[in-house]
XYZ file of C-alpha atoms in Angstrom:
676
model
C 51.198 179.554 -47.165
C 54.902 179.691 -47.919
C 56.852 176.478 -47.935
C 59.902 177.436 -45.927
C 60.045 174.004 -44.400
C 59.779 172.282 -47.739
C 62.953 170.842 -49.135
C 62.767 172.825 -52.350
C 62.969 176.187 -50.721
C 65.952 178.245 -49.521
C 65.746 179.961 -46.131
C 63.209 182.772 -46.136
C 64.627 186.221 -46.452
C 63.917 186.892 -42.808
C 65.954 183.840 -41.886
C 68.764 184.480 -44.283
C 69.226 188.140 -43.527
C 68.135 188.412 -39.934
C 64.862 189.398 -38.291
C 65.855 192.867 -37.209
C 65.407 194.317 -33.758
C 62.636 191.907 -32.764
C 64.673 188.796 -33.574
C 62.886 185.562 -34.530
C 59.553 186.941 -33.265
C 59.532 189.710 -35.866
C 57.197 187.922 -38.281
C 54.731 187.039 -35.549
C 54.743 190.635 -34.284
C 54.193 191.940 -37.823
C 51.335 189.483 -38.365
C 49.616 190.497 -35.131
C 50.110 194.178 -35.948
C 48.547 193.633 -39.371
C 45.558 192.076 -37.624
C 45.222 195.147 -35.414
C 45.324 197.525 -38.375
C 42.874 195.362 -40.335
C 40.438 195.301 -37.417
C 40.840 199.059 -37.011
C 40.134 199.581 -40.681
C 36.972 197.469 -40.570
C 35.692 199.216 -37.430
C 36.395 202.697 -38.763
C 34.803 201.899 -42.149
C 31.638 200.128 -41.068
C 30.995 201.049 -37.425
C 32.303 204.576 -36.972
C 31.708 207.817 -38.789
C 35.297 208.586 -39.780
C 36.931 210.285 -42.762
C 37.537 207.949 -45.704
C 41.291 208.342 -45.506
C 41.435 206.632 -42.073
C 40.232 203.134 -43.060
C 42.189 203.423 -46.303
C 45.343 204.203 -44.316
C 44.731 201.320 -41.922
C 44.202 198.863 -44.785
C 47.380 200.150 -46.446
C 49.230 199.571 -43.167
C 47.842 196.017 -43.141
C 49.237 195.484 -46.621
C 52.633 196.742 -45.474
C 52.786 194.734 -42.237
C 51.195 191.559 -43.591
C 53.102 191.542 -46.851
C 56.592 192.603 -45.764
C 58.074 189.153 -45.091
C 56.082 187.565 -47.906
C 57.477 190.065 -50.436
C 61.042 189.371 -49.321
C 60.529 185.636 -49.696
C 58.771 185.970 -53.056
C 61.595 188.097 -54.454
C 64.118 185.406 -53.536
C 62.122 182.668 -55.284
C 61.377 184.726 -58.393
C 65.081 185.494 -58.720
C 65.614 181.752 -58.853
C 63.146 181.483 -61.716
C 60.361 179.921 -59.661
C 56.803 181.033 -58.957
C 55.690 179.626 -55.639
C 52.914 180.162 -53.136
C 54.249 183.483 -51.812
C 54.010 184.910 -55.314
C 50.451 183.650 -55.748
C 49.302 185.253 -52.482
C 50.889 188.587 -53.357
C 49.308 188.508 -56.793
C 45.892 187.883 -55.245
C 46.320 190.721 -52.727
C 47.540 193.112 -55.424
C 44.617 192.140 -57.626
C 42.139 192.801 -54.842
C 43.617 196.255 -54.335
C 43.509 196.934 -58.067
C 39.738 196.471 -58.142
C 39.204 198.456 -54.934
C 38.790 195.453 -52.615
C 41.254 196.760 -50.045
C 39.478 195.150 -47.127
C 39.482 191.720 -48.801
C 43.141 192.043 -49.775
C 43.964 193.093 -46.232
C 42.316 190.057 -44.656
C 44.175 187.823 -47.125
C 47.577 189.222 -46.193
C 46.744 189.296 -42.495
C 45.661 185.647 -42.396
C 48.422 184.558 -44.726
C 51.142 186.207 -42.630
C 49.567 185.000 -39.376
C 49.262 181.480 -40.754
C 52.877 181.432 -41.841
C 54.067 182.804 -38.499
C 52.078 180.158 -36.638
C 53.319 177.489 -39.026
C 56.934 178.420 -38.397
C 56.273 178.486 -34.662
C 54.783 174.997 -34.837
C 57.587 173.694 -37.041
C 60.191 175.153 -34.712
C 58.940 172.844 -31.955
C 60.433 169.916 -33.816
C 63.620 171.842 -34.520
C 63.947 172.943 -30.893
C 63.835 169.338 -29.705
C 67.073 168.808 -31.635
C 68.619 172.201 -30.942
C 68.080 171.617 -27.230
C 70.573 168.758 -27.423
C 73.257 171.275 -28.291
C 72.674 173.008 -24.973
C 73.533 169.847 -23.043
C 77.291 169.992 -23.579
C 79.098 172.238 -21.073
C 81.075 175.091 -22.572
C 84.075 174.373 -20.347
C 85.894 171.301 -19.079
C 88.107 170.511 -16.100
C 91.387 169.133 -17.468
C 94.035 167.394 -15.395
C 97.524 168.775 -16.081
C 99.958 166.803 -13.964
C 98.879 167.356 -10.366
C 96.800 170.432 -11.248
C 93.267 170.734 -12.626
C 92.397 173.727 -14.794
C 89.213 174.857 -16.512
C 89.378 175.386 -20.276
C 86.940 175.926 -23.149
C 85.759 172.645 -24.694
C 86.997 173.821 -28.105
C 90.518 173.665 -26.685
C 90.228 169.989 -25.731
C 92.556 167.647 -27.580
C 92.463 163.891 -28.033
C 94.372 162.321 -25.152
C 93.516 165.029 -22.594
C 92.246 163.773 -19.240
C 88.970 165.431 -18.221
C 87.770 165.397 -14.623
C 84.007 164.829 -14.395
C 82.483 165.855 -11.093
C 79.483 164.053 -9.566
C 76.082 165.095 -10.950
C 77.614 167.141 -13.770
C 77.438 166.787 -17.543
C 80.312 165.324 -19.505
C 82.113 167.732 -21.786
C 83.671 165.245 -24.245
C 83.513 161.763 -25.737
C 86.070 159.447 -24.177
C 86.890 156.372 -22.134
C 86.875 156.140 -18.362
C 90.359 155.655 -16.875
C 89.551 156.266 -13.196
C 86.463 156.214 -11.017
C 83.155 154.367 -10.958
C 79.753 155.924 -11.568
C 76.420 155.528 -13.344
C 75.837 157.835 -16.314
C 72.480 158.916 -17.737
C 73.001 158.567 -21.511
C 69.401 159.177 -22.600
C 70.306 162.413 -24.396
C 72.547 160.519 -26.853
C 71.502 156.876 -26.921
C 67.926 157.090 -25.671
C 68.836 154.527 -22.971
C 66.209 154.958 -20.256
C 68.332 153.596 -17.392
C 71.721 154.937 -16.246
C 74.672 152.874 -17.464
C 77.332 151.779 -14.974
C 80.826 152.972 -15.906
C 84.211 151.654 -14.803
C 87.856 152.223 -15.808
C 89.241 150.591 -18.929
C 91.937 147.971 -18.243
C 94.681 149.541 -20.374
C 94.508 153.231 -21.245
C 97.045 153.157 -24.064
C 95.554 150.111 -25.747
C 92.086 151.621 -25.513
C 93.245 154.849 -27.154
C 95.106 152.975 -29.887
C 92.055 150.849 -30.670
C 93.701 147.583 -29.641
C 92.083 147.236 -26.235
C 88.521 146.133 -25.534
C 86.300 149.189 -24.996
C 82.687 148.379 -24.133
C 79.720 150.527 -23.135
C 80.943 150.164 -19.538
C 84.039 152.195 -20.469
C 82.794 154.573 -23.200
C 81.137 157.914 -22.352
C 79.613 160.681 -24.467
C 79.588 164.466 -24.330
C 76.310 165.892 -23.049
C 75.419 162.915 -20.861
C 74.824 163.306 -17.121
C 77.198 161.774 -14.588
C 75.866 160.196 -11.419
C 77.227 160.284 -7.895
C 80.807 159.204 -8.608
C 83.728 161.267 -9.937
C 85.341 160.087 -13.186
C 88.565 160.682 -15.062
C 87.902 160.483 -18.803
C 90.479 160.435 -21.586
C 89.186 162.419 -24.580
C 88.794 160.386 -27.790
C 87.134 163.014 -30.014
C 87.274 166.785 -30.294
C 84.164 168.818 -29.464
C 83.083 169.237 -33.084
C 83.474 165.489 -33.701
C 81.621 164.200 -30.647
C 78.792 161.744 -31.099
C 76.261 164.332 -29.916
C 77.596 166.955 -32.332
C 77.426 164.500 -35.242
C 73.882 163.479 -34.371
C 72.724 167.111 -34.167
C 74.378 167.967 -37.488
C 72.953 164.926 -39.251
C 69.419 165.525 -38.001
C 69.590 169.178 -39.013
C 70.689 168.084 -42.479
C 68.148 165.278 -42.648
C 66.158 166.933 -45.440
C 69.020 166.317 -47.869
C 67.563 162.836 -48.372
C 64.068 163.591 -49.627
C 61.383 160.983 -49.432
C 59.872 159.638 -52.670
C 56.642 161.426 -51.796
C 58.428 164.753 -51.337
C 60.268 164.346 -54.638
C 56.917 163.766 -56.318
C 55.417 166.860 -54.670
C 58.422 168.912 -55.803
C 57.919 167.791 -59.400
C 54.185 168.338 -59.093
C 54.629 171.951 -57.974
C 56.887 172.735 -60.942
C 53.917 172.539 -63.298
C 51.067 173.073 -60.832
C 51.856 176.697 -59.899
C 52.164 177.863 -63.535
C 48.966 175.924 -64.256
C 47.173 177.816 -61.482
C 48.310 181.147 -62.923
C 47.117 180.062 -66.381
C 43.789 178.947 -64.924
C 43.281 182.271 -63.168
C 43.986 184.152 -66.398
C 41.464 181.890 -68.115
C 38.802 182.672 -65.488
C 39.388 186.389 -65.992
C 39.477 186.040 -69.772
C 36.254 184.046 -69.981
C 34.404 186.728 -68.030
C 35.784 189.444 -70.299
C 35.043 187.592 -73.551
C 31.577 186.518 -72.490
C 30.770 190.037 -71.305
C 28.498 188.588 -68.666
C 30.066 190.580 -65.815
C 32.243 193.652 -65.360
C 36.009 193.221 -65.579
C 36.404 194.078 -61.907
C 34.187 191.173 -60.871
C 35.945 188.718 -63.216
C 39.306 189.862 -61.923
C 38.142 189.541 -58.319
C 36.833 186.022 -58.964
C 40.177 185.115 -60.512
C 41.968 186.327 -57.399
C 39.700 184.237 -55.170
C 40.407 181.175 -57.332
C 44.097 181.950 -57.003
C 43.825 181.768 -53.224
C 41.783 178.566 -53.295
C 44.135 176.755 -55.676
C 47.390 177.660 -53.903
C 49.058 174.395 -52.726
C 50.120 175.591 -49.262
C 48.994 172.545 -47.295
C 50.210 170.231 -50.037
C 53.704 171.727 -49.960
C 54.077 171.461 -46.190
C 52.391 168.056 -45.753
C 55.477 165.845 -46.157
C 58.370 167.954 -44.771
C 56.471 168.787 -41.571
C 55.858 165.084 -40.875
C 59.426 164.089 -41.745
C 60.961 166.768 -39.519
C 58.779 165.799 -36.561
C 59.516 162.090 -37.033
C 63.276 162.590 -37.359
C 63.264 164.678 -34.187
C 61.208 162.077 -32.283
C 63.468 159.263 -33.452
C 66.578 161.119 -32.300
C 65.061 161.536 -28.840
C 64.709 157.743 -28.645
C 68.271 157.010 -29.759
C 67.364 156.261 -33.381
C 69.019 158.383 -36.075
C 67.152 158.479 -39.397
C 68.958 160.290 -42.189
C 65.991 162.162 -43.575
C 62.717 161.446 -45.288
C 64.033 158.939 -47.814
C 65.231 156.288 -45.349
C 62.337 157.011 -43.001
C 59.717 156.441 -45.672
C 61.573 153.425 -47.079
C 61.748 151.796 -43.646
C 57.983 152.137 -43.312
C 57.542 150.185 -46.547
C 59.863 147.235 -45.934
C 58.313 143.790 -45.886
C 61.528 141.836 -45.242
C 64.381 142.253 -42.758
C 67.749 140.501 -42.976
C 69.818 140.304 -39.803
C 73.513 139.808 -39.391
C 73.989 137.196 -36.663
C 77.050 137.997 -34.604
C 76.606 141.078 -32.450
C 73.147 141.763 -33.848
C 70.922 138.835 -32.939
C 73.570 137.399 -30.632
C 75.828 138.982 -28.031
C 78.960 138.465 -30.088
C 80.538 136.641 -27.130
C 80.722 132.839 -26.786
C 79.234 131.238 -23.703
C 79.328 127.733 -22.286
C 75.822 126.495 -23.019
C 76.264 122.775 -22.299
C 78.319 120.789 -19.798
C 77.750 117.054 -20.350
C 79.859 114.737 -18.114
C 80.163 111.060 -19.000
C 78.510 110.380 -15.659
C 77.352 112.787 -12.940
C 80.080 111.756 -10.489
C 82.672 113.224 -12.889
C 81.046 116.678 -13.150
C 83.247 118.390 -10.544
C 86.408 116.832 -11.962
C 85.362 117.901 -15.465
C 84.870 121.521 -14.324
C 88.096 121.804 -12.307
C 90.174 120.199 -15.057
C 88.808 122.485 -17.762
C 89.239 125.630 -15.636
C 92.802 124.664 -14.731
C 93.843 124.270 -18.376
C 91.830 127.017 -20.049
C 92.889 129.660 -17.527
C 96.415 129.343 -18.980
C 95.346 128.884 -22.599
C 95.410 131.571 -25.288
C 92.711 129.814 -27.333
C 89.949 132.242 -28.441
C 87.329 130.328 -26.446
C 89.460 129.956 -23.321
C 88.385 133.227 -21.692
C 84.690 132.427 -22.167
C 85.103 128.930 -20.729
C 87.033 130.144 -17.702
C 84.532 132.953 -17.085
C 81.483 130.673 -17.179
C 82.882 127.640 -15.343
C 85.174 129.134 -12.686
C 82.223 130.056 -10.480
C 80.906 126.488 -10.690
C 84.149 124.871 -9.512
C 83.866 123.323 -6.017
C 85.671 125.299 -3.351
C 89.103 123.937 -2.366
C 89.515 121.802 -5.480
C 91.668 124.129 -7.578
C 94.195 122.361 -9.803
C 97.293 123.774 -11.479
C 98.059 123.179 -15.141
C 101.566 123.126 -16.613
C 103.019 122.695 -20.087
C 99.888 124.156 -21.666
C 100.207 123.818 -25.437
C 97.794 124.984 -28.120
C 97.355 122.608 -31.071
C 96.209 124.709 -34.023
C 92.873 123.609 -35.395
C 92.571 120.875 -32.804
C 92.513 122.166 -29.203
C 94.900 122.321 -26.256
C 97.021 119.862 -24.229
C 98.507 120.234 -20.711
C 99.597 118.483 -17.562
C 97.374 118.708 -14.480
C 98.902 117.232 -11.325
C 101.177 115.190 -13.582
C 98.326 113.740 -15.668
C 98.049 114.373 -19.392
C 94.921 116.396 -20.260
C 93.510 117.004 -23.725
C 90.665 119.383 -24.578
C 89.713 119.624 -28.223
C 87.531 118.684 -31.168
C 86.797 115.290 -32.646
C 89.721 115.592 -35.069
C 92.175 115.791 -32.164
C 90.853 112.662 -30.481
C 90.529 110.695 -33.711
C 94.243 111.323 -34.237
C 95.159 110.579 -30.591
C 92.997 107.499 -29.993
C 93.447 104.579 -32.389
C 90.333 102.915 -30.948
C 88.211 105.918 -31.857
C 85.993 108.135 -29.735
C 83.600 106.264 -27.405
C 80.079 105.954 -28.769
C 78.434 107.936 -25.962
C 80.897 110.818 -26.438
C 80.381 110.756 -30.208
C 76.578 110.799 -29.779
C 76.779 113.776 -27.422
C 79.008 115.655 -29.843
C 76.649 114.963 -32.749
C 73.640 116.120 -30.737
C 75.334 119.373 -29.699
C 76.480 119.970 -33.274
C 72.859 119.679 -34.403
C 72.028 122.501 -31.982
C 74.720 124.718 -33.480
C 77.217 124.299 -30.638
C 80.978 124.319 -30.957
C 82.044 121.226 -29.009
C 85.149 120.292 -26.993
C 85.846 116.829 -25.680
C 87.727 116.604 -22.368
C 90.050 113.701 -21.416
C 92.094 113.523 -18.213
C 94.774 110.854 -17.745
C 93.260 108.735 -20.502
C 89.765 108.950 -18.966
C 87.044 110.694 -20.980
C 85.299 113.160 -18.642
C 82.668 114.648 -20.943
C 81.852 117.280 -23.563
C 81.516 121.076 -23.494
C 79.147 122.966 -25.801
C 79.959 126.610 -26.563
C 77.862 129.054 -28.552
C 77.390 132.759 -29.204
C 73.964 132.949 -27.582
C 71.012 135.051 -28.796
C 70.279 138.311 -27.055
C 67.532 138.119 -24.472
C 65.543 140.779 -26.329
C 65.922 139.232 -29.798
C 62.918 136.868 -29.670
C 60.466 139.550 -28.412
C 61.760 141.906 -31.104
C 61.045 139.339 -33.821
C 57.514 138.892 -32.455
C 56.922 142.657 -32.399
C 58.168 143.018 -35.967
C 55.761 140.310 -37.108
C 52.938 142.198 -35.414
C 53.966 145.247 -37.430
C 53.577 143.296 -40.664
C 57.164 142.233 -41.412
C 56.441 138.793 -42.845
C 59.890 137.686 -44.031
C 62.848 137.734 -41.606
C 66.118 135.908 -42.210
C 69.579 135.661 -40.709
C 72.669 136.077 -42.893
C 75.829 134.708 -41.310
C 79.373 133.799 -42.082
C 79.112 130.967 -39.535
C 78.324 127.433 -40.642
C 74.781 126.526 -41.583
C 74.126 124.565 -38.406
C 74.879 127.579 -36.218
C 72.734 129.856 -38.382
C 69.877 127.344 -38.288
C 70.086 127.062 -34.504
C 69.797 130.841 -34.066
C 66.954 131.118 -36.571
C 65.009 128.249 -34.990
C 65.476 129.630 -31.492
C 64.251 133.102 -32.438
C 61.462 132.148 -34.823
C 63.042 133.522 -37.990
C 61.816 132.372 -41.390
C 65.145 131.261 -42.846
C 68.867 131.041 -42.131
C 71.714 131.353 -44.590
C 75.122 130.367 -43.258
C 78.642 130.269 -44.620
C 78.179 133.560 -46.486
C 80.942 135.854 -47.687
C 80.176 139.590 -48.052
C 79.351 139.167 -51.740
C 77.017 136.303 -50.876
C 75.118 138.550 -48.468
C 74.729 141.131 -51.234
C 73.273 138.441 -53.505
C 70.804 137.384 -50.799
C 69.722 141.003 -50.322
C 69.115 141.192 -54.065
C 66.791 138.192 -53.879
C 64.862 139.725 -50.973
C 64.610 143.090 -52.752
C 62.958 141.341 -55.680
C 60.071 140.425 -53.359
C 59.670 143.928 -51.869
C 61.479 146.449 -49.676
C 64.236 144.967 -47.489
C 66.101 146.298 -44.474
C 69.552 144.957 -43.546
C 70.490 145.151 -39.870
C 74.192 144.898 -39.072
C 77.121 146.642 -37.450
C 77.563 149.286 -40.137
C 81.095 148.210 -41.034
C 81.460 144.517 -41.872
C 77.978 144.405 -43.361
C 78.343 147.658 -45.318
C 77.997 146.089 -48.808
C 74.746 144.342 -47.880
C 73.435 147.427 -46.078
C 74.128 149.642 -49.089
C 72.266 147.269 -51.415
C 69.233 146.946 -49.134
C 66.316 149.364 -49.307
C 67.348 150.556 -45.837
C 70.619 149.884 -44.022
C 70.321 149.840 -40.227
C 73.449 150.003 -38.056
C 73.455 148.874 -34.435
C 75.624 150.356 -31.713
C 76.379 153.500 -33.731
C 77.054 155.633 -30.642
C 80.709 156.623 -30.803
C 81.180 155.096 -34.260
C 81.625 157.606 -37.075
C 81.806 154.774 -39.622
C 78.448 153.331 -38.583
C 76.805 156.757 -38.650
C 78.109 157.397 -42.152
C 77.297 153.931 -43.523
C 73.730 153.404 -42.383
C 70.466 154.991 -43.466
C 69.141 154.432 -39.946
C 71.387 154.107 -36.892
C 70.467 152.634 -33.505
C 72.724 154.583 -31.183
C 73.151 151.658 -28.758
C 73.466 147.935 -29.419
C 69.891 147.463 -28.158
C 68.002 145.776 -30.984
C 64.843 146.453 -28.981
C 64.737 149.901 -30.607
C 64.150 148.393 -34.042
C 60.364 147.845 -33.660
C 60.052 151.443 -32.465
C 61.864 152.685 -35.575
C 59.659 150.611 -37.879
C 56.468 151.642 -36.062
C 57.459 155.329 -36.158
C 58.230 155.183 -39.864
C 54.860 153.588 -40.574
C 53.089 156.170 -38.437
C 54.937 158.864 -40.403
C 53.769 157.370 -43.687
C 50.188 157.357 -42.364
C 50.446 161.009 -41.278
C 51.799 161.979 -44.703
C 48.907 160.191 -46.418
C 46.410 161.948 -44.141
C 48.005 165.332 -44.809
C 48.056 164.877 -48.561
C 44.430 163.728 -48.549
C 43.319 166.788 -46.551
C 45.337 169.155 -48.748
C 43.984 167.756 -52.005
C 40.375 167.581 -50.780
C 40.452 171.201 -49.605
C 41.750 172.386 -52.977
C 39.259 170.183 -54.831
C 36.368 171.655 -52.822
C 37.500 175.276 -52.669
C 38.195 175.854 -56.361
C 34.656 174.972 -57.568
C 33.180 176.893 -54.622
C 35.051 180.055 -55.572
C 33.993 179.683 -59.203
C 30.406 179.548 -57.951
C 30.777 182.729 -55.935
C 32.474 181.965 -52.585
C 34.031 185.290 -51.474
C 37.666 185.732 -50.616
C 37.206 185.945 -46.836
C 35.863 182.416 -46.240
C 38.227 181.061 -48.901
C 41.220 182.492 -47.029
C 40.034 181.137 -43.667
C 39.520 177.627 -45.057
C 42.784 177.711 -47.013
C 44.957 178.849 -44.119
C 43.123 176.609 -41.672
C 43.938 173.550 -43.780
C 47.629 174.421 -43.675
C 47.646 174.718 -39.890
C 45.654 171.480 -39.632
C 48.300 169.673 -41.677
C 51.152 171.014 -39.537
C 49.339 170.202 -36.294
C 48.690 166.664 -37.495
C 52.388 166.216 -38.323
C 53.463 167.447 -34.899
C 51.613 164.554 -33.269
C 54.650 162.490 -34.217
C 56.679 164.344 -31.580
C 54.653 162.481 -28.948
C 54.703 159.129 -30.728
C 54.535 156.096 -28.450
C 53.951 152.469 -29.269
C 53.675 150.334 -26.180
C 57.006 150.326 -24.375
C 59.121 150.250 -27.540
C 60.237 153.857 -27.130
C 62.401 152.728 -24.239
C 63.714 149.612 -25.937
C 63.641 146.167 -24.368
C 65.681 145.778 -21.210
C 69.033 144.059 -21.438
C 68.830 140.732 -19.642
C 71.272 137.894 -19.170
C 74.025 139.820 -20.890
C 77.443 138.111 -20.749
C 79.745 139.686 -18.185
């Protein structure tokens, strides 16, 4: 069997130069036609009383039809100085003809060409699953020009154009929503099983310049399906640079990163094929020297051995599995850059996680509200909301968001003279009373008597839980303490449990935050260790220590964690949809920020490794059994059937990965309790 899908081979001649009038079905048609002529030859020779020229002509036609595409491919490889499987099959068929075994040579070429045609058909299933994505993007777009809307080709779209997306239609470009509300089905790009609600971005110009906050509620992708609402979308990437286009291109080029197994097979074939040719010559030579059988029989036996020893199934075992797995991963919103990262991910025993935005939401939340006594709770809430709603402190927005809804109705206060004290907190006047909200340093400096013991104990307790704390005092009266923290994602703990079930025994968090915060996250999620206060170079050093114990994956955002990701066995970027940097940095990219896809990626990679092992075992066992059998007299017909059958068995086994499921992991874990 030829190895067109193997990474070492160029496109077959029929692919490189066109298929002719019949298009991509030409090889299949030729293979079927060769089967018809072979059958006709056998019937006319053994069942009918026909002139001798008729079966001879039919067998010759079988040679022509069955060998046409194989000859073209073999010529290409020989020109490159390589002798591969195509050459071995042609040599065997030519040898059979040379000793008058036209029928045997015909069945070899018929089955070989049919097997290759079926193999390419099977392999194209994986390729079509990716190519089909390219059909999702409309060829035209409705663009708003002033008060008019005109239809143009998507190749004419420019960054900054405003595209009108009608209800229940596919989006033609990547961009941000500037008008309209709708739910968009993004499964074709991100693998997200549920439609994502979209709303306009607050400031169009800031969003386009990169200064404004653009979340998944604002960002849309080409090829996704709009729901029932109309949207106006400002284009942020040209058609050839869209997220969908990049994903398709990267999956098509995935074989540029060969797996270690495939590199070994490539090296193995460099000496194996010449060794087979030498072995065949030895079989023929021994028969001639010994004089125990006529030359024709020795030559025929050598040709049968040639068929049996050809490494067809071995050559296709790894690339067929890798292609199917890469295609399946892309369908689920996981982009694996070829066999190397895919196989490496299946072998990792340790995973290091960045904290912020990976295990946590990346947004602070008020986790604790501890009044000095319960009767002061409402006053504590209203005072904090009044001050923080006018503050520009980084935590002010989170505090206002989480506490405003808890404030008692009709008790709104107004803050004036709000002043931020760098490194300390904020001061203000509320209804003429002096209010201070800040850390222990602020109150140690303000209060000569020191912080009350109960307040200090609360602060210490919250610090031990990894909280950032703020003490609140109103008119000289201590009201209580706030605890703020970037909370873990709802799906993070189940993900850790699933990874442990998959055999990942060492999981750690690497964070630039202080050690207490890192410890709190690790303890809450069941991680094995936490390392806080790390600079980028410190993370690289930690990855080095983990690598010394076995394969390590680093999960981060693909940008800030790039050095650690590069030094890990596998770098995994989260939220890569719409991010060219993340796609280029990582070995594996989760197209959304749903960490729930990580167990699926690990499980798929391990299933791929298992399929590859199965395929290699079958391929080697078939060769090991067939070669001795042919030396003992197995004729060419059964040898060809077994040989070609093993190749199709290997391909069929690999294609099972296209239907890979592991529990509910293919859909990710639902987002819950996400900060607004």
